[in-house]
CSV table of C-alpha atoms in Angstrom, one decimal:
chain,number,residue,atom,x,y,z
K,1,UNK,CA,76.2,76.7,94.7
K,2,UNK,CA,76.3,79.5,97.3
K,3,UNK,CA,79.1,82.1,97.1
K,4,UNK,CA,82.2,80.6,98.8
K,5,UNK,CA,84.9,82.2,100.8
K,6,UNK,CA,88.2,81.3,102.4
K,7,UNK,CA,88.5,81.5,106.2
K,8,UNK,CA,91.9,82.4,107.5
K,9,UNK,CA,92.7,81.7,111.2
K,10,UNK,CA,95.4,84.0,112.4
K,11,UNK,CA,96.6,82.9,115.8
K,12,UNK,CA,99.0,85.6,117.0
K,13,UNK,CA,101.0,86.3,120.1
K,14,UNK,CA,98.5,88.6,121.8
K,15,UNK,CA,95.2,87.8,120.1
K,16,UNK,CA,93.3,85.2,118.0
K,17,UNK,CA,91.7,86.4,114.8
K,18,UNK,CA,89.6,85.0,112.0
K,19,UNK,CA,89.1,86.7,108.6
K,20,UNK,CA,86.9,85.7,105.8
K,21,UNK,CA,88.2,86.6,102.3
K,22,UNK,CA,86.4,86.6,98.9
K,23,UNK,CA,87.7,85.7,95.5
K,24,UNK,CA,89.1,89.2,95.0
K,25,UNK,CA,91.2,88.8,98.2
K,26,UNK,CA,89.0,91.4,100.0
K,27,UNK,CA,88.0,91.1,103.7
K,28,UNK,CA,84.3,90.1,104.0
K,29,UNK,CA,84.1,89.8,107.8
K,30,UNK,CA,86.5,89.4,110.7
K,31,UNK,CA,86.6,88.9,114.5
K,32,UNK,CA,89.4,89.2,117.0
K,33,UNK,CA,89.9,88.4,120.7
K,34,UNK,CA,92.8,89.1,122.9
K,35,UNK,CA,94.0,86.4,125.4
K,36,UNK,CA,96.0,86.4,128.6
K,37,UNK,CA,99.7,86.9,128.7
K,38,UNK,CA,101.3,85.1,131.6
K,39,UNK,CA,104.7,86.1,133.1
K,40,UNK,CA,105.4,83.7,135.9
K,41,UNK,CA,109.0,84.9,136.4
K,42,UNK,CA,111.2,87.6,134.8
K,43,UNK,CA,112.0,86.5,131.3
K,44,UNK,CA,109.3,83.8,131.2
K,45,UNK,CA,106.3,84.2,128.9
K,46,UNK,CA,103.5,81.7,128.7
K,47,UNK,CA,100.0,81.2,127.2
K,48,UNK,CA,97.2,78.9,128.2
K,49,UNK,CA,96.8,76.5,125.2
K,50,UNK,CA,93.1,76.0,126.1
K,51,UNK,CA,92.5,79.7,125.9
K,52,UNK,CA,94.4,79.9,122.6
K,53,UNK,CA,92.0,77.2,121.2
K,54,UNK,CA,88.8,78.7,122.8
K,55,UNK,CA,89.5,82.2,121.5
K,56,UNK,CA,90.4,80.9,118.0
K,57,UNK,CA,87.3,78.8,117.9
K,58,UNK,CA,85.2,81.7,119.1
K,59,UNK,CA,86.4,84.2,116.5
K,60,UNK,CA,86.0,81.6,113.7
K,61,UNK,CA,82.4,81.2,114.6
K,62,UNK,CA,81.9,85.0,115.1
K,63,UNK,CA,83.4,85.9,111.7
K,64,UNK,CA,81.2,83.4,109.8
K,65,UNK,CA,78.1,84.5,111.7
K,66,UNK,CA,78.9,88.2,110.9
K,67,UNK,CA,79.1,87.3,107.2
K,68,UNK,CA,75.9,85.3,107.4
K,69,UNK,CA,77.5,82.1,106.1
K,70,UNK,CA,77.9,78.5,107.3
K,71,UNK,CA,80.4,75.7,106.7
K,72,UNK,CA,79.0,75.0,103.2
K,73,UNK,CA,80.1,78.5,102.2
K,74,UNK,CA,83.7,77.9,103.2
K,75,UNK,CA,85.8,76.6,100.3
K,76,UNK,CA,88.8,76.0,102.7
K,77,UNK,CA,90.5,77.1,106.0
K,78,UNK,CA,94.0,78.4,106.1
K,79,UNK,CA,96.0,78.7,109.3
K,80,UNK,CA,98.8,81.1,110.2
K,81,UNK,CA,100.2,81.3,113.7
K,82,UNK,CA,102.8,82.7,116.1
K,83,UNK,CA,105.9,80.5,115.5
K,84,UNK,CA,108.3,78.8,117.8
K,85,UNK,CA,105.7,78.8,120.7
K,86,UNK,CA,105.7,75.2,122.0
K,87,UNK,CA,102.7,73.2,123.2
K,88,UNK,CA,102.9,69.7,124.6
K,89,UNK,CA,99.7,67.8,125.2
K,90,UNK,CA,98.5,64.3,126.2
K,91,UNK,CA,97.4,62.2,123.1
K,92,UNK,CA,94.7,60.4,125.1
K,93,UNK,CA,93.0,63.4,126.8
K,94,UNK,CA,94.0,66.2,124.5
K,95,UNK,CA,95.0,68.2,127.5
K,96,UNK,CA,98.2,70.3,127.7
K,97,UNK,CA,100.7,69.0,130.3
K,98,UNK,CA,102.0,72.6,130.8
K,99,UNK,CA,101.3,76.1,129.5
K,100,UNK,CA,102.5,77.0,126.0
K,101,UNK,CA,106.1,78.4,126.3
K,102,UNK,CA,106.0,81.5,124.0
K,103,UNK,CA,108.7,82.4,121.5
K,104,UNK,CA,109.6,85.4,123.6
K,105,UNK,CA,110.5,83.3,126.6
K,106,UNK,CA,114.1,83.3,127.8
K,107,UNK,CA,114.2,80.6,130.5
K,108,UNK,CA,116.3,78.3,128.4
K,109,UNK,CA,119.0,80.9,127.5
K,110,UNK,CA,121.5,79.3,129.9
K,111,UNK,CA,120.9,75.8,128.5
K,112,UNK,CA,121.6,77.2,125.0
K,113,UNK,CA,124.8,78.7,126.3
K,114,UNK,CA,125.8,75.3,127.6
K,115,UNK,CA,125.1,73.7,124.2
K,116,UNK,CA,127.2,76.5,122.6
K,117,UNK,CA,130.1,75.9,125.0
K,118,UNK,CA,129.9,72.2,124.2
K,119,UNK,CA,130.5,73.0,120.5
K,120,UNK,CA,127.0,72.2,119.1
K,121,UNK,CA,126.3,75.6,117.5
K,122,UNK,CA,127.8,75.0,114.1
K,123,UNK,CA,126.0,71.6,113.7
K,124,UNK,CA,122.7,73.3,114.5
K,125,UNK,CA,123.2,76.2,112.1
K,126,UNK,CA,124.3,73.9,109.2
K,127,UNK,CA,121.2,71.6,109.6
K,128,UNK,CA,118.5,74.1,110.6
K,129,UNK,CA,119.7,77.5,109.3
K,130,UNK,CA,119.0,78.9,112.8
K,131,UNK,CA,121.2,80.5,115.4
K,132,UNK,CA,121.4,78.6,118.7
K,133,UNK,CA,118.9,80.5,120.8
K,134,UNK,CA,116.2,80.1,123.4
K,135,UNK,CA,113.8,81.7,120.8
K,136,UNK,CA,113.2,78.4,119.0
K,137,UNK,CA,111.0,75.5,120.1
K,138,UNK,CA,113.5,72.6,120.8
K,139,UNK,CA,114.9,73.9,124.1
K,140,UNK,CA,111.4,74.8,125.3
K,141,UNK,CA,110.2,71.2,124.7
K,142,UNK,CA,113.2,69.9,126.5
K,143,UNK,CA,112.4,72.2,129.5
K,144,UNK,CA,108.8,70.9,129.7
K,145,UNK,CA,110.0,67.3,129.6
K,146,UNK,CA,112.6,68.0,132.3
K,147,UNK,CA,110.4,70.1,134.6
K,148,UNK,CA,106.9,68.8,134.5
K,149,UNK,CA,106.6,65.7,136.8
K,150,UNK,CA,106.1,62.6,134.8
K,151,UNK,CA,106.3,64.3,131.4
K,152,UNK,CA,109.5,62.6,130.2
K,153,UNK,CA,108.3,59.1,131.1
K,154,UNK,CA,105.0,59.8,129.3
K,155,UNK,CA,106.8,61.1,126.2
K,156,UNK,CA,109.1,58.1,126.0
K,157,UNK,CA,106.0,55.9,126.3
K,158,UNK,CA,104.5,57.7,123.2
K,159,UNK,CA,101.7,59.3,125.2
K,160,UNK,CA,102.6,63.0,124.6
K,161,UNK,CA,102.4,65.1,121.4
K,162,UNK,CA,104.4,68.3,120.7
K,163,UNK,CA,103.4,70.9,118.2
K,164,UNK,CA,103.7,74.6,117.4
K,165,UNK,CA,100.4,76.5,117.6
K,166,UNK,CA,99.3,75.4,114.1
K,167,UNK,CA,99.5,71.7,115.1
K,168,UNK,CA,97.6,72.4,118.3
K,169,UNK,CA,94.8,74.1,116.4
K,170,UNK,CA,94.5,71.4,113.8
K,171,UNK,CA,94.5,68.7,116.5
K,172,UNK,CA,91.5,70.4,118.0
K,173,UNK,CA,89.8,71.2,114.7
K,174,UNK,CA,89.9,67.5,113.8
K,175,UNK,CA,89.3,66.2,117.4
K,176,UNK,CA,92.7,64.6,117.5
K,177,UNK,CA,92.5,63.0,114.0
K,178,UNK,CA,95.4,65.0,112.6
K,179,UNK,CA,98.8,65.7,114.1
K,180,UNK,CA,100.5,67.7,111.4
K,181,UNK,CA,102.6,70.8,110.8
K,182,UNK,CA,103.9,72.4,107.6
K,183,UNK,CA,107.5,72.9,106.5
K,184,UNK,CA,107.6,76.6,107.6
K,185,UNK,CA,106.6,76.0,111.2
K,186,UNK,CA,108.8,72.8,111.4
K,187,UNK,CA,111.8,74.9,110.2
K,188,UNK,CA,111.4,77.0,113.3
K,189,UNK,CA,111.7,74.2,115.9
K,190,UNK,CA,115.4,73.7,115.6
K,191,UNK,CA,114.7,70.0,115.0
K,192,UNK,CA,114.1,70.0,111.2
K,193,UNK,CA,116.9,69.6,108.6
K,194,UNK,CA,116.0,72.3,106.1
K,195,UNK,CA,117.9,70.6,103.3
K,196,UNK,CA,116.0,67.3,103.6
K,197,UNK,CA,112.8,68.8,105.1
K,198,UNK,CA,112.8,65.9,107.6
K,199,UNK,CA,113.0,65.7,111.4
K,200,UNK,CA,116.7,65.2,112.2
K,201,UNK,CA,117.6,62.2,114.4
K,202,UNK,CA,120.9,63.8,115.5
K,203,UNK,CA,119.1,67.0,116.7
K,204,UNK,CA,116.4,65.0,118.5
K,205,UNK,CA,119.1,63.1,120.3
K,206,UNK,CA,120.9,66.3,121.2
K,207,UNK,CA,117.8,67.8,122.8
K,208,UNK,CA,116.7,64.5,124.2
K,209,UNK,CA,113.2,64.7,122.5
K,210,UNK,CA,111.4,61.4,121.5
K,211,UNK,CA,110.6,61.3,117.8
K,212,UNK,CA,107.1,60.0,118.7
K,213,UNK,CA,106.1,63.4,120.0
K,214,UNK,CA,106.5,65.1,116.6
K,215,UNK,CA,103.8,66.0,114.0
K,216,UNK,CA,104.0,64.9,110.4
K,217,UNK,CA,105.6,67.5,108.2
K,218,UNK,CA,103.5,68.5,105.2
K,219,UNK,CA,103.7,71.2,102.4
K,220,UNK,CA,102.3,74.7,103.0
K,221,UNK,CA,99.4,74.3,100.5
K,222,UNK,CA,97.5,71.0,100.3
K,223,UNK,CA,94.3,69.5,101.7
K,224,UNK,CA,95.4,67.9,105.1
K,225,UNK,CA,92.0,66.8,106.1
K,226,UNK,CA,88.6,68.2,107.2
K,227,UNK,CA,87.2,69.8,110.3
K,228,UNK,CA,85.3,67.6,112.8
K,229,UNK,CA,84.3,70.3,115.3
K,230,UNK,CA,80.9,71.7,116.1
K,231,UNK,CA,82.0,75.2,115.0
K,232,UNK,CA,80.9,74.4,111.5
K,233,UNK,CA,77.8,72.3,110.7
K,234,UNK,CA,79.6,70.7,107.7
K,235,UNK,CA,83.1,69.5,107.2
K,236,UNK,CA,85.5,72.2,105.8
K,237,UNK,CA,88.9,71.4,104.1
K,238,UNK,CA,92.0,72.4,106.1
K,239,UNK,CA,94.2,73.3,103.2
K,240,UNK,CA,96.9,75.8,104.0
K,241,UNK,CA,99.4,76.3,106.9
K,242,UNK,CA,102.3,78.8,107.3
K,243,UNK,CA,104.0,80.5,110.2
K,244,UNK,CA,102.9,84.1,110.4
K,245,UNK,CA,106.0,85.6,108.8
K,246,UNK,CA,106.1,83.2,105.9
K,247,UNK,CA,102.4,83.7,105.4
K,248,UNK,CA,102.9,87.5,105.3
K,249,UNK,CA,105.7,87.0,102.7
K,250,UNK,CA,103.3,85.0,100.5
K,251,UNK,CA,100.5,87.4,101.2
K,252,UNK,CA,102.7,90.3,100.0
K,253,UNK,CA,103.4,88.1,96.9
K,254,UNK,CA,107.1,88.3,97.4
K,255,UNK,CA,107.4,85.2,95.1
K,256,UNK,CA,110.7,86.1,93.4
K,257,UNK,CA,114.3,86.2,94.8
K,258,UNK,CA,115.2,89.7,96.0
K,259,UNK,CA,111.7,90.6,97.1
K,260,UNK,CA,111.5,91.5,100.8
K,261,UNK,CA,108.7,92.3,103.3
K,262,UNK,CA,108.7,93.5,106.9
K,263,UNK,CA,105.8,92.8,109.3
K,264,UNK,CA,105.4,95.3,112.1
K,265,UNK,CA,103.6,93.3,114.7
K,266,UNK,CA,104.4,92.5,118.3
K,267,UNK,CA,107.9,91.9,117.0
K,268,UNK,CA,109.3,93.0,113.7
K,269,UNK,CA,110.1,90.4,111.2
K,270,UNK,CA,111.8,90.8,107.8
K,271,UNK,CA,112.0,88.1,105.2
K,272,UNK,CA,113.9,88.1,101.9
K,273,UNK,CA,113.0,85.6,99.3
K,274,UNK,CA,116.3,83.9,98.3
K,275,UNK,CA,115.0,81.3,95.9
K,276,UNK,CA,115.2,77.5,95.8
K,277,UNK,CA,118.5,77.1,97.5
K,278,UNK,CA,119.1,77.7,101.3
K,279,UNK,CA,122.0,80.2,101.7
K,280,UNK,CA,123.8,80.3,105.0
K,281,UNK,CA,124.1,83.7,106.6
K,282,UNK,CA,127.3,85.3,107.6
K,283,UNK,CA,125.6,88.1,109.5
K,284,UNK,CA,123.6,86.3,112.2
K,285,UNK,CA,120.4,86.1,110.1
K,286,UNK,CA,118.3,82.9,109.9
K,287,UNK,CA,117.9,80.8,106.8
K,288,UNK,CA,114.4,79.4,106.9
K,289,UNK,CA,111.8,77.7,104.7
K,290,UNK,CA,109.5,80.3,103.0
K,291,UNK,CA,107.0,77.7,101.7
K,292,UNK,CA,106.5,74.5,99.8
K,293,UNK,CA,103.9,74.5,97.1
K,294,UNK,CA,103.4,71.8,94.4
K,295,UNK,CA,106.6,70.2,95.5
K,296,UNK,CA,108.6,73.4,95.0
K,297,UNK,CA,110.4,74.8,98.0
K,298,UNK,CA,111.4,78.5,98.4
K,299,UNK,CA,113.8,79.7,101.1
K,300,UNK,CA,114.2,83.0,102.8
K,301,UNK,CA,116.6,84.9,105.0
K,302,UNK,CA,115.0,86.3,108.1
K,303,UNK,CA,115.8,88.9,110.6
K,304,UNK,CA,113.8,88.9,113.9
K,305,UNK,CA,113.3,92.0,116.0
K,306,UNK,CA,111.7,91.0,119.3
K,307,UNK,CA,110.1,94.3,120.2
K,308,UNK,CA,108.2,96.5,117.7
K,309,UNK,CA,104.5,97.0,118.3
K,310,UNK,CA,105.2,95.7,121.8
K,311,UNK,CA,107.2,98.9,122.5
K,312,UNK,CA,104.1,100.9,121.8
K,313,UNK,CA,102.1,98.6,124.1
K,314,UNK,CA,104.7,99.3,126.8
K,315,UNK,CA,104.3,103.0,126.4
K,316,UNK,CA,100.5,102.5,126.8
K,317,UNK,CA,100.3,99.9,129.5
K,318,UNK,CA,103.4,100.4,131.6
K,319,UNK,CA,104.1,104.1,131.3
K,320,UNK,CA,100.5,105.3,130.6
K,321,UNK,CA,101.6,108.1,128.3
K,322,UNK,CA,99.1,107.1,125.6
K,323,UNK,CA,95.7,105.5,126.0
K,324,UNK,CA,95.6,103.6,122.6
K,325,UNK,CA,98.4,102.4,120.4
K,326,UNK,CA,97.2,104.7,117.6
K,327,UNK,CA,97.9,107.7,119.8
K,328,UNK,CA,101.7,107.1,119.6
K,329,UNK,CA,101.9,108.8,116.2
K,330,UNK,CA,99.9,111.9,117.4
K,331,UNK,CA,102.2,112.2,120.5
K,332,UNK,CA,105.4,111.7,118.5
K,333,UNK,CA,104.4,114.3,116.0
K,334,UNK,CA,104.3,116.9,118.7
K,335,UNK,CA,108.1,117.2,118.4
K,336,UNK,CA,110.3,117.4,115.3
K,337,UNK,CA,112.9,115.0,116.5
K,338,UNK,CA,113.6,112.7,119.5
K,339,UNK,CA,115.7,115.5,121.1
K,340,UNK,CA,118.8,113.3,121.3
K,341,UNK,CA,116.9,110.5,123.0
K,342,UNK,CA,117.6,106.9,121.7
K,343,UNK,CA,115.5,104.0,122.9
K,344,UNK,CA,116.9,100.5,122.4
K,345,UNK,CA,113.8,98.3,123.3
K,346,UNK,CA,115.6,95.1,124.1
K,347,UNK,CA,113.1,94.0,126.7
K,348,UNK,CA,113.4,90.4,125.6
K,349,UNK,CA,117.0,90.6,124.4
K,350,UNK,CA,118.4,91.8,121.1
K,351,UNK,CA,117.4,89.8,118.0
K,352,UNK,CA,119.1,90.0,114.6
K,353,UNK,CA,121.8,90.8,113.7
K,354,UNK,CA,123.1,91.0,117.3
K,355,UNK,CA,121.5,88.0,119.1
K,356,UNK,CA,122.2,89.1,122.6
K,357,UNK,CA,119.7,87.3,124.9
K,358,UNK,CA,121.0,89.2,128.0
K,359,UNK,CA,120.4,92.7,126.7
K,360,UNK,CA,117.6,94.7,128.2
K,361,UNK,CA,115.6,97.8,127.2
K,362,UNK,CA,117.5,101.0,127.7
K,363,UNK,CA,116.9,104.7,127.0
K,364,UNK,CA,119.9,107.0,126.3
K,365,UNK,CA,120.2,110.8,126.1
K,366,UNK,CA,117.4,112.0,128.4
K,367,UNK,CA,117.6,115.5,129.9
K,368,UNK,CA,115.3,117.6,132.0
K,369,UNK,CA,113.9,118.8,128.7
K,370,UNK,CA,112.8,115.3,127.6
K,371,UNK,CA,109.0,114.9,127.4
K,372,UNK,CA,106.6,112.1,126.7
K,373,UNK,CA,106.6,113.2,123.1
K,374,UNK,CA,110.3,112.7,122.8
K,375,UNK,CA,110.0,109.2,124.3
K,376,UNK,CA,107.2,108.4,121.8
K,377,UNK,CA,109.3,109.6,118.9
K,378,UNK,CA,112.4,107.7,120.0
K,379,UNK,CA,110.2,104.5,120.3
K,380,UNK,CA,108.9,104.9,116.8
K,381,UNK,CA,112.4,105.6,115.4
K,382,UNK,CA,113.8,102.6,117.2
K,383,UNK,CA,111.5,100.3,115.2
K,384,UNK,CA,112.9,101.8,112.0
K,385,UNK,CA,116.5,101.7,113.1
K,386,UNK,CA,116.2,98.0,114.1
K,387,UNK,CA,114.7,97.3,110.6
K,388,UNK,CA,117.6,99.1,109.0
K,389,UNK,CA,120.1,96.9,110.8
K,390,UNK,CA,118.4,93.8,109.6
K,391,UNK,CA,118.1,94.9,105.9
K,392,UNK,CA,121.7,95.9,105.8
K,393,UNK,CA,122.7,92.4,107.0
K,394,UNK,CA,120.4,90.8,104.4
K,395,UNK,CA,121.9,92.8,101.6
K,396,UNK,CA,125.4,91.7,102.7
K,397,UNK,CA,124.4,88.1,102.9
K,398,UNK,CA,122.3,87.7,99.7
K,399,UNK,CA,124.1,90.1,97.3
K,400,UNK,CA,120.6,90.8,95.9
K,401,UNK,CA,119.6,94.3,95.0
K,402,UNK,CA,116.7,95.5,97.1
K,403,UNK,CA,114.8,98.5,95.7
K,404,UNK,CA,111.6,98.2,97.8
K,405,UNK,CA,110.5,97.2,101.2
K,406,UNK,CA,106.9,95.9,101.4
K,407,UNK,CA,105.3,96.4,104.7
K,408,UNK,CA,102.4,95.2,106.7
K,409,UNK,CA,101.2,94.6,110.3
K,410,UNK,CA,99.6,96.9,112.8
K,411,UNK,CA,102.3,99.5,113.1
K,412,UNK,CA,102.6,99.8,109.3
K,413,UNK,CA,99.5,102.1,109.6
K,414,UNK,CA,101.7,104.7,111.3
K,415,UNK,CA,102.6,107.1,108.6
K,416,UNK,CA,105.3,108.8,110.7
K,417,UNK,CA,107.1,105.4,111.1
K,418,UNK,CA,106.8,104.5,107.5
K,419,UNK,CA,108.2,107.8,106.3
K,420,UNK,CA,111.1,107.6,108.8
K,421,UNK,CA,111.7,104.0,107.6
K,422,UNK,CA,112.0,105.2,104.0
K,423,UNK,CA,114.4,108.0,105.1
K,424,UNK,CA,116.6,105.7,107.1
K,425,UNK,CA,116.7,103.0,104.4
K,426,UNK,CA,117.0,105.5,101.5
K,427,UNK,CA,114.7,103.2,99.6
K,428,UNK,CA,111.0,102.9,98.7
K,429,UNK,CA,108.5,101.6,101.3
K,430,UNK,CA,105.2,100.2,99.9
K,431,UNK,CA,102.2,99.6,102.1
K,432,UNK,CA,99.3,97.6,100.5
K,433,UNK,CA,95.7,98.7,100.8
K,434,UNK,CA,94.9,95.6,102.6
K,435,UNK,CA,97.5,95.3,105.5
K,436,UNK,CA,96.0,91.9,106.6
K,437,UNK,CA,98.7,90.2,104.6
K,438,UNK,CA,99.5,87.5,107.2
K,439,UNK,CA,95.9,86.2,107.1
K,440,UNK,CA,95.7,86.8,103.3
K,441,UNK,CA,98.8,84.6,102.8
K,442,UNK,CA,97.2,81.8,104.7
K,443,UNK,CA,94.0,82.3,102.6
K,444,UNK,CA,96.0,82.2,99.4
K,445,UNK,CA,97.8,79.0,100.4
K,446,UNK,CA,94.5,77.3,101.3
K,447,UNK,CA,92.7,78.7,98.2
K,448,UNK,CA,95.4,77.4,95.8
K,449,UNK,CA,95.1,73.9,97.3
K,450,UNK,CA,91.4,73.6,96.6
K,451,UNK,CA,91.4,75.5,93.2
K,452,UNK,CA,89.7,78.6,94.6
K,453,UNK,CA,92.5,80.4,92.9
K,454,UNK,CA,94.3,78.6,90.0
K,455,UNK,CA,97.8,79.9,90.3
K,456,UNK,CA,100.1,82.7,91.6
K,457,UNK,CA,99.6,84.7,88.5
K,458,UNK,CA,95.9,85.0,89.3
K,459,UNK,CA,96.8,86.2,92.8
K,460,UNK,CA,99.2,88.8,91.4
K,461,UNK,CA,96.3,90.2,89.3
K,462,UNK,CA,94.5,91.0,92.6
K,463,UNK,CA,97.4,93.0,94.0
K,464,UNK,CA,96.6,96.6,95.0
K,465,UNK,CA,99.4,98.8,96.4
K,466,UNK,CA,98.0,101.7,98.5
K,467,UNK,CA,100.7,104.1,99.7
K,468,UNK,CA,104.3,104.5,98.7
K,469,UNK,CA,106.8,106.4,100.9
K,470,UNK,CA,109.9,107.7,99.2
K,471,UNK,CA,113.0,109.1,101.0
K,472,UNK,CA,112.6,112.8,101.8
K,473,UNK,CA,115.1,113.8,104.5
K,474,UNK,CA,118.7,114.9,103.7
K,475,UNK,CA,121.0,111.9,103.9
K,476,UNK,CA,123.5,113.8,106.1
K,477,UNK,CA,121.1,114.4,109.0
K,478,UNK,CA,119.9,110.8,108.7
K,479,UNK,CA,123.5,109.6,108.9
K,480,UNK,CA,124.0,111.4,112.3
K,481,UNK,CA,120.9,109.7,113.7
K,482,UNK,CA,122.1,106.3,112.5
K,483,UNK,CA,125.5,106.8,114.1
K,484,UNK,CA,123.9,107.7,117.4
K,485,UNK,CA,121.6,104.7,117.2
K,486,UNK,CA,124.6,102.4,116.6
K,487,UNK,CA,126.4,104.1,119.6
K,488,UNK,CA,123.4,103.4,121.8
K,489,UNK,CA,123.4,99.7,120.8
K,490,UNK,CA,127.1,99.4,121.5
K,491,UNK,CA,126.6,100.9,124.9
K,492,UNK,CA,123.8,98.5,125.7
K,493,UNK,CA,125.9,95.5,124.6
K,494,UNK,CA,128.7,96.6,126.9
K,495,UNK,CA,126.2,96.8,129.8
K,496,UNK,CA,124.7,93.4,129.0
K,497,UNK,CA,128.1,91.7,129.0
K,498,UNK,CA,128.9,93.0,132.5
K,499,UNK,CA,128.2,90.6,135.4
K,500,UNK,CA,124.8,91.1,137.1
K,501,UNK,CA,122.9,89.4,139.9
K,502,UNK,CA,120.5,86.6,138.9
K,503,UNK,CA,117.2,88.4,139.5
K,504,UNK,CA,115.1,85.4,138.6
K,505,UNK,CA,116.2,83.5,141.8
K,506,UNK,CA,116.7,86.4,144.2
K,507,UNK,CA,114.4,86.8,147.2
K,508,UNK,CA,112.3,90.0,147.3
K,509,UNK,CA,113.2,92.4,150.0
K,510,UNK,CA,110.9,92.4,153.1
K,511,UNK,CA,109.1,95.5,154.2
């Protein structure tokens, strides 16, 4: 038998990646390709599903070629993906009827307001563990059915399929043989009852979505089927699926209640393992499925911050004050503080624990002395302050002691951010040597399903912490910064609640 590996497909918001892992959980080869971000109108965010598939297929082939292996060397494939992003395609042709509507998209915010005004919010929260928000998939699917000519009639005739990105990838990997999703992705659609782990007929009726569109809900770790594409010469088991944040929680091996991780990606996502019972949140957090393995379900509390690494991208692409994302730390270190500047990066609204879809990014406290370095520092600190807000809400909801925050994602490589995070939280921040924990979680789930790894205890023996950040700064000075941050958020909320013109429908001025 040749040496075998696990291939993790990590389909993210801005890029598709493929990573090959060995039995020690080490990266053997990887490939990545960015894809187009589409912004048809203010507040709208779309992706081309065909480009998502083509880039993901391309990097899967590239990573295996880099490692000099073929399909026979792959013990299994695990998939992790951007969640809530909705794809609707034709079952006969396999072609999307519209672009994928991305989790960041706000076009259905008004529709969600109408559902709230009609008194549906509590029903949705009780069944799904989610807040009523445009962030989730259900209102996006409804929009496609209502706005794409002929789509609703096709859906009612059973001709259309809906899926989150994992379902779309598996459909293409099996040439239409499998239409499945796992419990973690299903729990983000606002259509799954997280108590029964079944699609909910009452919610489907509320959103007017035909049940025939939906994928089969499966556990996070089992063999779903085998590939049928030409990417691999031989069939490879498809054996693990989890939404990106749940995959990172598992990759960080937060397998016991009270263990918490934060992923600093495009957005910032914190998950706290709360055990086998779903607990409702009193602080605007989400109750979600963490994973289902061997019939056992674990739940998590989640706080979603919409703009984290994307703030750094904005400094790079829109302001041009840095050339690469890594430069933000160098620039921010040129000053010892933000100089009284506070940046609330609510470009796509405020997430947990505020859930204000109408908030927009704002910078407070600038003076003539403010420099690019102060803006960079304020941007870095904003990521940490938002994380603090979410962790405080989690502690209040769960009653669980939290001694450590495990971190991963691209921005976790920023030492300045990680140290400031420890200072603000006044608790330990631990960064693993391998920060590819999202892909690693998908690999672990797939590997467990095919016996590549025998159990979680074997995975825990592989664990290697890299860097620990302990609080260093005086609590008094940190408290001042926290108070000013909270003041900035309150000011932004006051602004967002004031009446404003509908810029999405306004006519641009003529020259």
